[in-house]
mmCIF file of C-alpha atoms in Angstrom:
data_model
loop_
_atom_site.group_PDB
_atom_site.id
_atom_site.type_symbol
_atom_site.label_atom_id
_atom_site.label_comp_id
_atom_site.label_asym_id
_atom_site.label_seq_id
_atom_site.Cartn_x
_atom_site.Cartn_y
_atom_site.Cartn_z
ATOM 1 C CA MET Y 7 5.063 -60.747 -11.525
ATOM 2 C CA ASN Y 8 1.545 -62.138 -11.969
ATOM 3 C CA LYS Y 9 -1.317 -60.243 -13.635
ATOM 4 C CA ALA Y 10 -2.992 -59.385 -10.264
ATOM 5 C CA ILE Y 11 0.110 -57.598 -9.029
ATOM 6 C CA LYS Y 12 0.488 -55.782 -12.370
ATOM 7 C CA ALA Y 13 -3.138 -54.620 -12.290
ATOM 8 C CA THR Y 14 -2.818 -53.368 -8.819
ATOM 9 C CA LEU Y 15 0.269 -51.444 -9.535
ATOM 10 C CA ILE Y 16 -1.156 -49.964 -12.708
ATOM 11 C CA THR Y 17 -4.280 -48.996 -10.778
ATOM 12 C CA LEU Y 18 -2.091 -47.383 -8.130
ATOM 13 C CA ALA Y 19 -0.212 -45.520 -10.645
ATOM 14 C CA CYS Y 20 -3.421 -44.294 -12.310
ATOM 15 C CA VAL Y 21 -4.553 -43.022 -8.947
ATOM 16 C CA VAL Y 22 -1.435 -41.299 -8.191
ATOM 17 C CA LEU Y 23 -1.379 -39.695 -11.693
ATOM 18 C CA ALA Y 24 -5.054 -38.699 -11.259
ATOM 19 C CA ILE Y 25 -4.203 -36.978 -7.874
ATOM 20 C CA LEU Y 26 -1.086 -35.250 -9.377
ATOM 21 C CA LEU Y 27 -3.180 -34.024 -12.263
ATOM 22 C CA PHE Y 28 -5.944 -32.849 -10.005
ATOM 23 C CA ILE Y 29 -3.490 -30.941 -7.825
ATOM 24 C CA ALA Y 30 -1.988 -29.351 -10.949
ATOM 25 C CA ILE Y 31 -5.363 -28.291 -12.245
ATOM 26 C CA CYS Y 32 -6.065 -26.773 -8.830
ATOM 27 C CA PHE Y 33 -2.923 -24.723 -8.913
ATOM 28 C CA ALA Y 34 -3.415 -23.701 -12.522
ATOM 29 C CA GLU Y 35 -7.164 -22.642 -11.681
ATOM 30 C CA ALA Y 36 -6.042 -20.711 -8.694
ATOM 31 C CA TYR Y 37 -3.203 -18.762 -10.718
ATOM 32 C CA ILE Y 38 -5.784 -18.029 -13.406
ATOM 33 C CA HIS Y 39 -8.280 -16.814 -10.977
ATOM 34 C CA ILE Y 40 -5.698 -14.591 -9.312
ATOM 35 C CA LEU Y 41 -5.080 -12.907 -12.767
ATOM 36 C CA PHE Y 42 -8.694 -12.143 -13.140
ATOM 37 C CA VAL Y 43 -8.941 -10.867 -9.610
ATOM 38 C CA LYS Y 44 -5.979 -8.618 -10.004
ATOM 39 C CA SER Y 45 -7.112 -7.347 -13.406
ATOM 40 C CA ASP Y 46 -10.677 -6.414 -11.891
ATOM 41 C CA GLN Y 47 -9.068 -4.609 -9.033
ATOM 42 C CA ALA Y 48 -6.609 -2.697 -11.339
ATOM 43 C CA ASP Y 49 -9.394 -1.684 -13.706
ATOM 44 C CA ARG Y 50 -11.677 -0.461 -10.930
ATOM 45 C CA LEU Y 51 -8.931 1.589 -9.398
ATOM 46 C CA ASN Y 52 -8.030 3.086 -12.737
ATOM 47 C CA ASN Y 53 -11.666 4.143 -13.099
ATOM 48 C CA LEU Y 54 -11.692 5.496 -9.608
ATOM 49 C CA ARG Y 55 -8.585 7.634 -10.239
ATOM 50 C CA LYS Y 56 -10.137 9.122 -13.387
ATOM 51 C CA ASP Y 57 -13.462 9.840 -11.619
ATOM 52 C CA TYR Y 58 -11.982 11.359 -8.663
ATOM 53 C CA LEU Y 59 -9.715 13.497 -10.958
ATOM 54 C CA ALA Y 60 -12.632 14.561 -13.177
ATOM 55 C CA GLY Y 61 -14.739 15.495 -9.922
ATOM 56 C CA LYS Y 62 -17.356 12.989 -10.820
ATOM 57 C CA ILE Y 63 -17.479 11.441 -7.190
ATOM 58 C CA ALA Y 64 -19.188 13.844 -4.668
ATOM 59 C CA PRO Y 65 -18.086 13.692 -1.092
ATOM 60 C CA VAL Y 66 -20.491 11.805 1.274
ATOM 61 C CA ASP Y 67 -22.455 13.645 3.843
ATOM 62 C CA GLU Y 68 -20.703 12.280 7.063
ATOM 63 C CA GLN Y 69 -23.486 13.761 9.205
ATOM 64 C CA GLN Y 70 -25.986 11.240 7.756
ATOM 65 C CA PHE Y 71 -24.169 8.364 9.378
ATOM 66 C CA CYS Y 72 -23.961 9.839 12.868
ATOM 67 C CA ASP Y 73 -26.588 10.060 15.597
ATOM 68 C CA PHE Y 74 -24.947 13.112 17.102
ATOM 69 C CA ASP Y 75 -23.950 16.539 15.766
ATOM 70 C CA ILE Y 76 -20.240 16.194 14.571
ATOM 71 C CA ALA Y 77 -19.506 19.868 15.127
ATOM 72 C CA GLU Y 78 -20.876 19.859 18.594
ATOM 73 C CA ALA Y 79 -18.873 16.532 19.405
ATOM 74 C CA VAL Y 80 -15.707 18.286 18.262
ATOM 75 C CA GLU Y 81 -16.429 21.517 20.134
ATOM 76 C CA GLY Y 82 -17.267 19.563 23.234
ATOM 77 C CA GLY Y 83 -13.761 17.766 23.245
ATOM 78 C CA TYR Y 84 -15.164 14.402 22.953
ATOM 79 C CA LYS Y 85 -12.651 11.532 22.612
ATOM 80 C CA LEU Y 86 -12.169 8.934 19.897
ATOM 81 C CA THR Y 87 -12.980 6.284 22.409
ATOM 82 C CA ASP Y 88 -16.407 8.199 23.256
ATOM 83 C CA LEU Y 89 -17.513 6.732 19.776
ATOM 84 C CA GLN Y 90 -18.952 3.433 18.763
ATOM 85 C CA PHE Y 91 -19.096 2.424 15.201
ATOM 86 C CA VAL Y 92 -19.727 -0.450 12.901
ATOM 87 C CA GLY Y 93 -16.919 -2.541 11.344
ATOM 88 C CA THR Y 94 -16.696 -5.419 8.947
ATOM 89 C CA HIS Y 95 -14.520 -8.607 9.376
ATOM 90 C CA ASN Y 96 -12.644 -9.802 6.237
ATOM 91 C CA SER Y 97 -13.671 -6.615 4.593
ATOM 92 C CA TYR Y 98 -12.130 -7.521 1.145
ATOM 93 C CA LYS Y 99 -14.261 -10.552 0.841
ATOM 94 C CA LEU Y 100 -16.034 -11.488 -2.429
ATOM 95 C CA GLU Y 101 -18.074 -14.646 -2.864
ATOM 96 C CA LYS Y 102 -16.004 -17.830 -3.752
ATOM 97 C CA ASN Y 103 -15.780 -18.996 -7.330
ATOM 98 C CA ALA Y 104 -17.067 -22.403 -8.366
ATOM 99 C CA PHE Y 105 -13.649 -24.248 -7.598
ATOM 100 C CA GLU Y 106 -13.283 -22.605 -4.202
ATOM 101 C CA ARG Y 107 -16.971 -23.513 -3.349
ATOM 102 C CA MET Y 108 -16.236 -27.104 -4.185
ATOM 103 C CA PHE Y 109 -13.518 -27.215 -1.522
ATOM 104 C CA ALA Y 110 -15.780 -25.637 0.998
ATOM 105 C CA GLU Y 111 -18.253 -28.499 0.626
ATOM 106 C CA ILE Y 112 -15.432 -30.789 1.539
ATOM 107 C CA ALA Y 113 -13.933 -28.740 4.448
ATOM 108 C CA THR Y 114 -16.551 -27.248 6.806
ATOM 109 C CA PRO Y 115 -14.309 -24.419 8.155
ATOM 110 C CA LEU Y 116 -14.016 -22.977 4.558
ATOM 111 C CA LYS Y 117 -17.839 -22.625 4.268
ATOM 112 C CA GLU Y 118 -17.689 -19.416 6.262
ATOM 113 C CA GLY Y 119 -15.815 -17.636 3.510
ATOM 114 C CA ASN Y 120 -18.577 -17.817 0.965
ATOM 115 C CA TYR Y 121 -19.919 -14.287 1.430
ATOM 116 C CA SER Y 122 -19.444 -10.982 -0.199
ATOM 117 C CA TYR Y 123 -19.097 -7.285 0.912
ATOM 118 C CA GLU Y 124 -19.099 -4.259 -1.279
ATOM 119 C CA THR Y 125 -15.659 -2.922 -2.258
ATOM 120 C CA LEU Y 126 -13.842 -0.864 0.320
ATOM 121 C CA THR Y 127 -15.083 2.192 -1.232
ATOM 122 C CA GLY Y 128 -18.610 1.064 -1.322
ATOM 123 C CA GLN Y 129 -18.465 0.160 2.398
ATOM 124 C CA LEU Y 130 -16.971 3.613 3.186
ATOM 125 C CA ASN Y 131 -19.852 5.305 1.298
ATOM 126 C CA ALA Y 132 -22.324 3.317 3.264
ATOM 127 C CA GLY Y 133 -20.916 4.535 6.430
ATOM 128 C CA ILE Y 134 -18.668 1.741 7.733
ATOM 129 C CA ARG Y 135 -15.725 3.268 9.523
ATOM 130 C CA SER Y 136 -13.703 0.132 10.503
ATOM 131 C CA LEU Y 137 -12.360 -2.401 8.109
ATOM 132 C CA GLU Y 138 -10.240 -5.572 8.478
ATOM 133 C CA LEU Y 139 -7.724 -6.762 5.923
ATOM 134 C CA ASP Y 140 -5.378 -9.957 5.956
ATOM 135 C CA LEU Y 141 -1.878 -9.683 4.917
ATOM 136 C CA PHE Y 142 0.392 -12.010 2.942
ATOM 137 C CA TYR Y 143 3.425 -11.286 0.731
ATOM 138 C CA HIS Y 144 5.538 -12.570 -2.196
ATOM 139 C CA LYS Y 145 8.604 -11.468 -3.964
ATOM 140 C CA SER Y 146 8.462 -10.145 -7.416
ATOM 141 C CA HIS Y 147 11.603 -9.238 -9.234
ATOM 142 C CA GLY Y 148 13.409 -8.844 -5.964
ATOM 143 C CA LYS Y 149 10.694 -6.663 -4.433
ATOM 144 C CA THR Y 150 8.261 -7.443 -1.628
ATOM 145 C CA LYS Y 151 4.740 -7.390 -2.885
ATOM 146 C CA PHE Y 152 1.797 -7.400 -0.333
ATOM 147 C CA ASN Y 153 -1.513 -9.212 -0.978
ATOM 148 C CA CYS Y 154 -4.859 -9.464 0.854
ATOM 149 C CA PHE Y 155 -6.884 -12.580 0.761
ATOM 150 C CA HIS Y 156 -8.280 -15.316 3.005
ATOM 151 C CA ILE Y 157 -6.625 -18.616 2.191
ATOM 152 C CA GLY Y 158 -4.106 -19.342 -0.500
ATOM 153 C CA GLY Y 159 -5.492 -21.549 -3.280
ATOM 154 C CA LEU Y 160 -8.915 -22.115 -1.421
ATOM 155 C CA ASP Y 161 -10.328 -18.642 -0.973
ATOM 156 C CA MET Y 162 -8.672 -15.898 -2.779
ATOM 157 C CA THR Y 163 -11.502 -13.844 -4.071
ATOM 158 C CA SER Y 164 -10.712 -10.322 -2.871
ATOM 159 C CA SER Y 165 -11.510 -6.907 -3.869
ATOM 160 C CA ALA Y 166 -8.160 -5.708 -2.291
ATOM 161 C CA PHE Y 167 -5.983 -8.374 -3.599
ATOM 162 C CA ASP Y 168 -2.934 -6.098 -4.380
ATOM 163 C CA MET Y 169 -2.527 -4.315 -1.036
ATOM 164 C CA GLU Y 170 -0.743 -1.307 -2.587
ATOM 165 C CA LEU Y 171 -3.869 -0.608 -4.748
ATOM 166 C CA ALA Y 172 -6.199 -1.185 -1.672
ATOM 167 C CA LEU Y 173 -4.128 1.536 0.197
ATOM 168 C CA GLU Y 174 -4.501 3.886 -2.662
ATOM 169 C CA GLU Y 175 -8.278 3.242 -2.820
ATOM 170 C CA LEU Y 176 -8.405 4.128 0.868
ATOM 171 C CA ASP Y 177 -6.391 7.254 0.309
ATOM 172 C CA LEU Y 178 -8.478 8.309 -2.651
ATOM 173 C CA TRP Y 179 -11.620 8.137 -0.633
ATOM 174 C CA SER Y 180 -10.131 9.852 2.402
ATOM 175 C CA LYS Y 181 -8.710 12.820 0.411
ATOM 176 C CA ASN Y 182 -12.085 13.172 -1.423
ATOM 177 C CA ASN Y 183 -13.865 13.248 1.865
ATOM 178 C CA PRO Y 184 -11.969 15.686 4.208
ATOM 179 C CA GLY Y 185 -13.257 15.869 7.645
ATOM 180 C CA HIS Y 186 -14.549 12.343 7.672
ATOM 181 C CA MET Y 187 -14.943 10.435 10.933
ATOM 182 C CA PRO Y 188 -11.822 8.430 11.757
ATOM 183 C CA ILE Y 189 -11.381 5.179 9.961
ATOM 184 C CA THR Y 190 -9.595 2.120 11.565
ATOM 185 C CA VAL Y 191 -8.229 -0.690 9.596
ATOM 186 C CA LEU Y 192 -7.233 -3.756 11.566
ATOM 187 C CA LEU Y 193 -4.429 -5.742 9.802
ATOM 188 C CA GLU Y 194 -4.312 -9.365 10.502
ATOM 189 C CA VAL Y 195 -0.898 -10.829 9.565
ATOM 190 C CA LYS Y 196 -1.524 -14.270 8.443
ATOM 191 C CA SER Y 197 0.428 -17.170 10.046
ATOM 192 C CA THR Y 198 -1.601 -19.797 8.395
ATOM 193 C CA GLY Y 199 -3.380 -20.163 5.113
ATOM 194 C CA ALA Y 200 -0.579 -19.680 2.564
ATOM 195 C CA VAL Y 201 -1.427 -22.983 0.800
ATOM 196 C CA LEU Y 202 -0.482 -21.626 -2.500
ATOM 197 C CA ALA Y 203 3.245 -20.672 -3.337
ATOM 198 C CA PRO Y 204 4.700 -18.009 -3.717
ATOM 199 C CA TYR Y 205 2.592 -16.365 -1.089
ATOM 200 C CA LYS Y 206 4.337 -16.346 2.193
ATOM 201 C CA TYR Y 207 3.597 -15.610 5.929
ATOM 202 C CA VAL Y 208 4.627 -12.030 6.984
ATOM 203 C CA GLY Y 209 7.511 -11.525 9.465
ATOM 204 C CA VAL Y 210 8.726 -8.536 11.330
ATOM 205 C CA GLU Y 211 10.937 -7.516 8.400
ATOM 206 C CA GLN Y 212 7.974 -7.408 6.074
ATOM 207 C CA LEU Y 213 6.101 -5.303 8.656
ATOM 208 C CA LYS Y 214 8.950 -2.708 8.474
ATOM 209 C CA GLU Y 215 8.441 -2.637 4.614
ATOM 210 C CA PHE Y 216 4.755 -2.480 4.963
ATOM 211 C CA ASP Y 217 5.136 0.611 7.447
ATOM 212 C CA LYS Y 218 7.068 2.364 4.649
ATOM 213 C CA LEU Y 219 4.408 1.465 2.148
ATOM 214 C CA LEU Y 220 1.661 2.898 4.405
ATOM 215 C CA LYS Y 221 3.563 6.146 4.801
ATOM 216 C CA GLN Y 222 4.232 6.549 1.218
ATOM 217 C CA THR Y 223 0.605 5.658 0.080
ATOM 218 C CA VAL Y 224 -1.677 6.898 2.638
ATOM 219 C CA SER Y 225 -1.575 10.642 2.825
ATOM 220 C CA THR Y 226 -4.113 10.897 5.615
ATOM 221 C CA LEU Y 227 -2.523 8.211 7.785
ATOM 222 C CA TYR Y 228 -2.684 8.924 11.563
ATOM 223 C CA THR Y 229 0.539 7.418 13.046
ATOM 224 C CA PRO Y 230 1.313 6.422 16.624
ATOM 225 C CA GLN Y 231 3.954 9.136 16.818
ATOM 226 C CA GLU Y 232 1.436 11.776 15.808
ATOM 227 C CA ALA Y 233 -0.874 10.438 18.442
ATOM 228 C CA TYR Y 234 1.383 10.285 21.387
ATOM 229 C CA GLU Y 235 3.483 13.435 20.662
ATOM 230 C CA GLY Y 236 4.075 15.112 23.957
ATOM 231 C CA TYR Y 237 3.190 12.159 25.963
ATOM 232 C CA GLY Y 238 6.046 9.685 25.379
ATOM 233 C CA SER Y 239 3.913 6.643 24.855
ATOM 234 C CA LEU Y 240 0.540 5.457 23.710
ATOM 235 C CA SER Y 241 -0.222 4.387 27.473
ATOM 236 C CA ALA Y 242 0.495 7.879 28.634
ATOM 237 C CA MET Y 243 -1.474 9.421 25.907
ATOM 238 C CA ARG Y 244 -4.502 7.145 26.746
ATOM 239 C CA GLU Y 245 -4.184 7.957 30.433
ATOM 240 C CA ALA Y 246 -4.529 11.603 29.463
ATOM 241 C CA GLY Y 247 -7.729 11.057 27.612
ATOM 242 C CA LYS Y 248 -6.341 11.565 24.057
ATOM 243 C CA PRO Y 249 -6.817 11.411 21.174
ATOM 244 C CA THR Y 250 -9.922 13.396 20.653
ATOM 245 C CA ILE Y 251 -12.412 13.154 17.830
ATOM 246 C CA ALA Y 252 -11.005 16.391 16.512
ATOM 247 C CA ASP Y 253 -7.444 14.925 16.489
ATOM 248 C CA THR Y 254 -8.606 12.098 14.266
ATOM 249 C CA LEU Y 255 -10.996 13.689 11.777
ATOM 250 C CA GLY Y 256 -10.074 12.934 8.293
ATOM 251 C CA LYS Y 257 -7.531 10.284 9.297
ATOM 252 C CA ILE Y 258 -6.891 6.656 8.839
ATOM 253 C CA MET Y 259 -5.485 4.549 11.582
ATOM 254 C CA PHE Y 260 -4.003 1.152 11.030
ATOM 255 C CA ILE Y 261 -3.929 -1.431 13.826
ATOM 256 C CA LEU Y 262 -1.833 -4.425 14.052
ATOM 257 C CA HIS Y 263 -3.833 -7.469 14.990
ATOM 258 C CA PRO Y 264 -2.860 -9.179 18.166
ATOM 259 C CA GLY Y 265 -0.333 -12.080 17.589
ATOM 260 C CA ASP Y 266 3.155 -13.365 17.837
ATOM 261 C CA LEU Y 267 4.655 -10.327 15.940
ATOM 262 C CA VAL Y 268 3.317 -7.564 18.124
ATOM 263 C CA SER Y 269 6.267 -7.552 20.617
ATOM 264 C CA ASP Y 270 8.785 -7.551 17.780
ATOM 265 C CA TYR Y 271 6.948 -4.877 16.030
ATOM 266 C CA VAL Y 272 7.078 -2.560 19.063
ATOM 267 C CA GLN Y 273 10.693 -3.364 19.787
ATOM 268 C CA TYR Y 274 12.166 -2.928 16.294
ATOM 269 C CA ASP Y 275 12.205 0.899 16.993
ATOM 270 C CA PRO Y 276 12.195 1.449 20.899
ATOM 271 C CA THR Y 277 11.244 5.123 20.370
ATOM 272 C CA PHE Y 278 8.347 3.889 18.419
ATOM 273 C CA THR Y 279 8.593 6.744 15.837
ATOM 274 C CA GLN Y 280 9.108 4.636 12.631
ATOM 275 C CA GLN Y 281 5.941 2.320 13.316
ATOM 276 C CA ALA Y 282 3.040 3.262 11.252
ATOM 277 C CA MET Y 283 0.444 0.895 13.032
ATOM 278 C CA PHE Y 284 -1.020 0.941 16.515
ATOM 279 C CA PRO Y 285 -0.202 -2.497 18.209
ATOM 280 C CA ALA Y 286 -3.247 -4.391 19.571
ATOM 281 C CA ILE Y 287 -3.402 -6.839 22.680
ATOM 282 C CA ASN Y 288 -6.309 -9.110 23.335
ATOM 283 C CA ASP Y 289 -5.800 -9.920 27.022
ATOM 284 C CA ILE Y 290 -5.538 -7.838 30.146
ATOM 285 C CA HIS Y 291 -2.288 -9.662 30.991
ATOM 286 C CA ASP Y 292 -0.878 -9.214 27.471
ATOM 287 C CA GLU Y 293 2.457 -7.338 27.767
ATOM 288 C CA SER Y 294 3.510 -7.617 24.226
ATOM 289 C CA ALA Y 295 2.749 -3.915 23.331
ATOM 290 C CA GLY Y 296 4.698 -2.790 26.445
ATOM 291 C CA ASP Y 297 4.216 0.774 27.169
ATOM 292 C CA GLN Y 298 2.278 1.310 23.839
ATOM 293 C CA ARG Y 299 -1.055 -0.162 25.046
ATOM 294 C CA PHE Y 300 -3.951 1.710 23.536
ATOM 295 C CA VAL Y 301 -5.858 -0.861 21.446
ATOM 296 C CA TYR Y 302 -7.605 -3.861 22.779
ATOM 297 C CA ALA Y 303 -8.895 -6.289 19.880
ATOM 298 C CA ASP Y 304 -10.988 -9.149 20.970
ATOM 299 C CA THR Y 305 -10.154 -12.000 18.709
ATOM 300 C CA LYS Y 306 -12.770 -14.492 20.025
ATOM 301 C CA THR Y 307 -16.643 -14.300 20.145
ATOM 302 C CA ARG Y 308 -16.810 -14.027 23.776
ATOM 303 C CA TYR Y 309 -17.389 -11.599 26.774
ATOM 304 C CA TRP Y 310 -14.295 -9.600 26.687
ATOM 305 C CA TYR Y 311 -13.969 -8.286 30.038
ATOM 306 C CA ASP Y 312 -15.200 -8.455 33.561
ATOM 307 C CA ARG Y 313 -16.874 -5.094 34.132
ATOM 308 C CA ASP Y 314 -16.600 -5.139 37.803
ATOM 309 C CA ASP Y 315 -12.854 -5.894 38.198
ATOM 310 C CA ASN Y 316 -11.243 -4.436 34.999
ATOM 311 C CA VAL Y 317 -13.085 -1.328 34.339
ATOM 312 C CA GLU Y 318 -10.013 0.886 34.847
ATOM 313 C CA PHE Y 319 -7.882 -1.003 32.597
ATOM 314 C CA TYR Y 320 -10.236 -0.265 29.662
ATOM 315 C CA GLN Y 321 -10.611 3.374 30.540
ATOM 316 C CA ASN Y 322 -9.890 5.290 27.307
ATOM 317 C CA MET Y 323 -8.889 2.085 25.619
ATOM 318 C CA LEU Y 324 -9.798 1.702 21.874
ATOM 319 C CA VAL Y 325 -11.756 -1.539 22.264
ATOM 320 C CA ARG Y 326 -12.692 -3.768 19.305
ATOM 321 C CA VAL Y 327 -15.235 -6.435 19.886
ATOM 322 C CA THR Y 328 -16.497 -9.133 17.525
ATOM 323 C CA ILE Y 329 -20.171 -9.311 18.111
ATOM 324 C CA ASP Y 330 -21.026 -12.311 16.017
ATOM 325 C CA ASP Y 331 -19.773 -15.428 14.319
ATOM 326 C CA PHE Y 332 -20.664 -16.134 10.702
ATOM 327 C CA LEU Y 333 -21.455 -19.791 11.288
ATOM 328 C CA LYS Y 334 -23.657 -19.194 14.435
ATOM 329 C CA PRO Y 335 -26.942 -17.239 14.984
ATOM 330 C CA MET Y 336 -26.695 -13.632 15.767
ATOM 331 C CA PRO Y 337 -26.302 -13.201 19.646
ATOM 332 C CA THR Y 338 -29.351 -11.766 21.192
ATOM 333 C CA GLY Y 339 -30.501 -10.392 24.678
ATOM 334 C CA ASP Y 340 -28.037 -10.016 27.405
ATOM 335 C CA GLU Y 341 -25.101 -11.451 25.566
ATOM 336 C CA LEU Y 342 -25.446 -8.962 22.527
ATOM 337 C CA ALA Y 343 -26.217 -6.110 24.975
ATOM 338 C CA PHE Y 344 -23.020 -6.885 26.784
ATOM 339 C CA ARG Y 345 -20.967 -6.827 23.623
ATOM 340 C CA LEU Y 346 -22.332 -3.532 22.616
ATOM 341 C CA SER Y 347 -22.144 -1.880 26.097
ATOM 342 C CA GLY Y 348 -19.159 -0.799 28.209
ATOM 343 C CA ASN Y 349 -16.082 0.531 26.417
ATOM 344 C CA SER Y 350 -17.005 -1.178 22.931
ATOM 345 C CA VAL Y 351 -15.881 1.269 20.273
ATOM 346 C CA ILE Y 352 -15.379 -0.803 17.094
ATOM 347 C CA CYS Y 353 -18.172 -3.411 16.872
ATOM 348 C CA THR Y 354 -17.190 -5.835 14.111
ATOM 349 C CA THR Y 355 -19.616 -8.019 12.270
ATOM 350 C CA ASN Y 356 -19.144 -11.050 10.001
ATOM 351 C CA ARG Y 357 -22.497 -10.192 8.369
ATOM 352 C CA ILE Y 358 -23.636 -7.724 5.853
ATOM 353 C CA PRO Y 359 -24.808 -4.556 7.453
ATOM 354 C CA ARG Y 360 -27.779 -2.830 5.810
ATOM 355 C CA THR Y 361 -28.622 -6.128 3.972
ATOM 356 C CA ASP Y 362 -28.920 -8.490 6.976
ATOM 357 C CA ILE Y 363 -32.044 -7.235 8.910
ATOM 358 C CA GLU Y 364 -30.834 -9.137 11.955
ATOM 359 C CA VAL Y 365 -27.655 -7.453 12.286
ATOM 360 C CA ALA Y 366 -29.100 -4.200 11.190
ATOM 361 C CA ASP Y 367 -31.631 -4.156 14.013
ATOM 362 C CA ALA Y 368 -28.911 -5.255 16.466
ATOM 363 C CA LEU Y 369 -26.501 -2.392 15.510
ATOM 364 C CA TYR Y 370 -29.200 0.300 15.383
ATOM 365 C CA LEU Y 371 -29.253 0.333 11.672
ATOM 366 C CA SER Y 372 -32.866 -0.439 11.091
ATOM 367 C CA ASP Y 373 -33.033 3.015 9.435
ATOM 368 C CA GLY Y 374 -30.230 2.130 7.151
ATOM 369 C CA SER Y 375 -27.975 5.031 8.053
ATOM 370 C CA LYS Y 376 -26.784 5.554 11.526
ATOM 371 C CA THR Y 377 -23.447 3.659 11.774
ATOM 372 C CA ILE Y 378 -21.595 5.940 14.196
ATOM 373 C CA HIS Y 379 -22.807 6.581 17.723
ATOM 374 C CA LEU Y 380 -21.639 8.807 20.451
ATOM 375 C CA ARG Y 381 -21.648 7.032 23.717
ATOM 376 C CA ARG Y 382 -22.819 9.620 26.102
#
């Protein structure tokens, strides 16, 4: 073997070793980062528990976030779907660390993840009443553990990394603020993005376990069974003009994001009494929720319905629209007005309400407070 071939082989070996070393460093960094993220969340929750128990955290004044009188709306029998309120997308997000930012410079789609919200508690204190969480899971000592982050190994900065602690955080806030306006939490089950082992994609079996965790952890959970009791299904409940604001005050509703698992989720208990989440569809022809159609969650930044032809379908439907895209300018004029009009109940933004002037003005937040509106 001549010297040129030997040199080439040695060079290739060095390149391969360098790549393997780089990958090993990436994985090591990700795991170390996860330890810090988990520790920060655990410490924060421990402090919250102590402060709530000691009475150091006063309830918020819910009326300050509403452009209507809550008591009058309850007395008047207004429906949940008569409301319109501000929500956040990827509500757990914190800014990427240095390593994650490096990857974001290489892959353009990852750049949209470099933003930060307040904690779930901070957002609720600021009047946000709709949140969105992503769900992965892993096995630990034979038990299923649920996690919330964006992309495994590449974007894992999260204030709600341990989902059980995140649920406890929501429960603590809800119990400390009795009579709060209903909170919706859109749960997106991830089918992509688990780059880093041992985090895995969630299937219907894990959703069954997550339902149990929800019922065990969230004491103010508003379940589908509670909602449609006396009507037989969510569709029948919706057609009857329920639930009302009074039915949902002080409650937290979890919504299963549209996707491949919705049909299996609905069917795992045909009576729909074990399920803890409301299934969502994203198309007028989507039959995945069967007779349990109550939530319509737009998954794209687009005009979401033809007002002339499909108005009846969306009557009393809990409609969530995405009003903007983080990588694109805020929509304006007729396009924005359309997204905020009609049956839009949950208006989700990728921007930061109350700090982004553009989105604040668009969502009537220029005074920094009114995040919940009554569509009269």
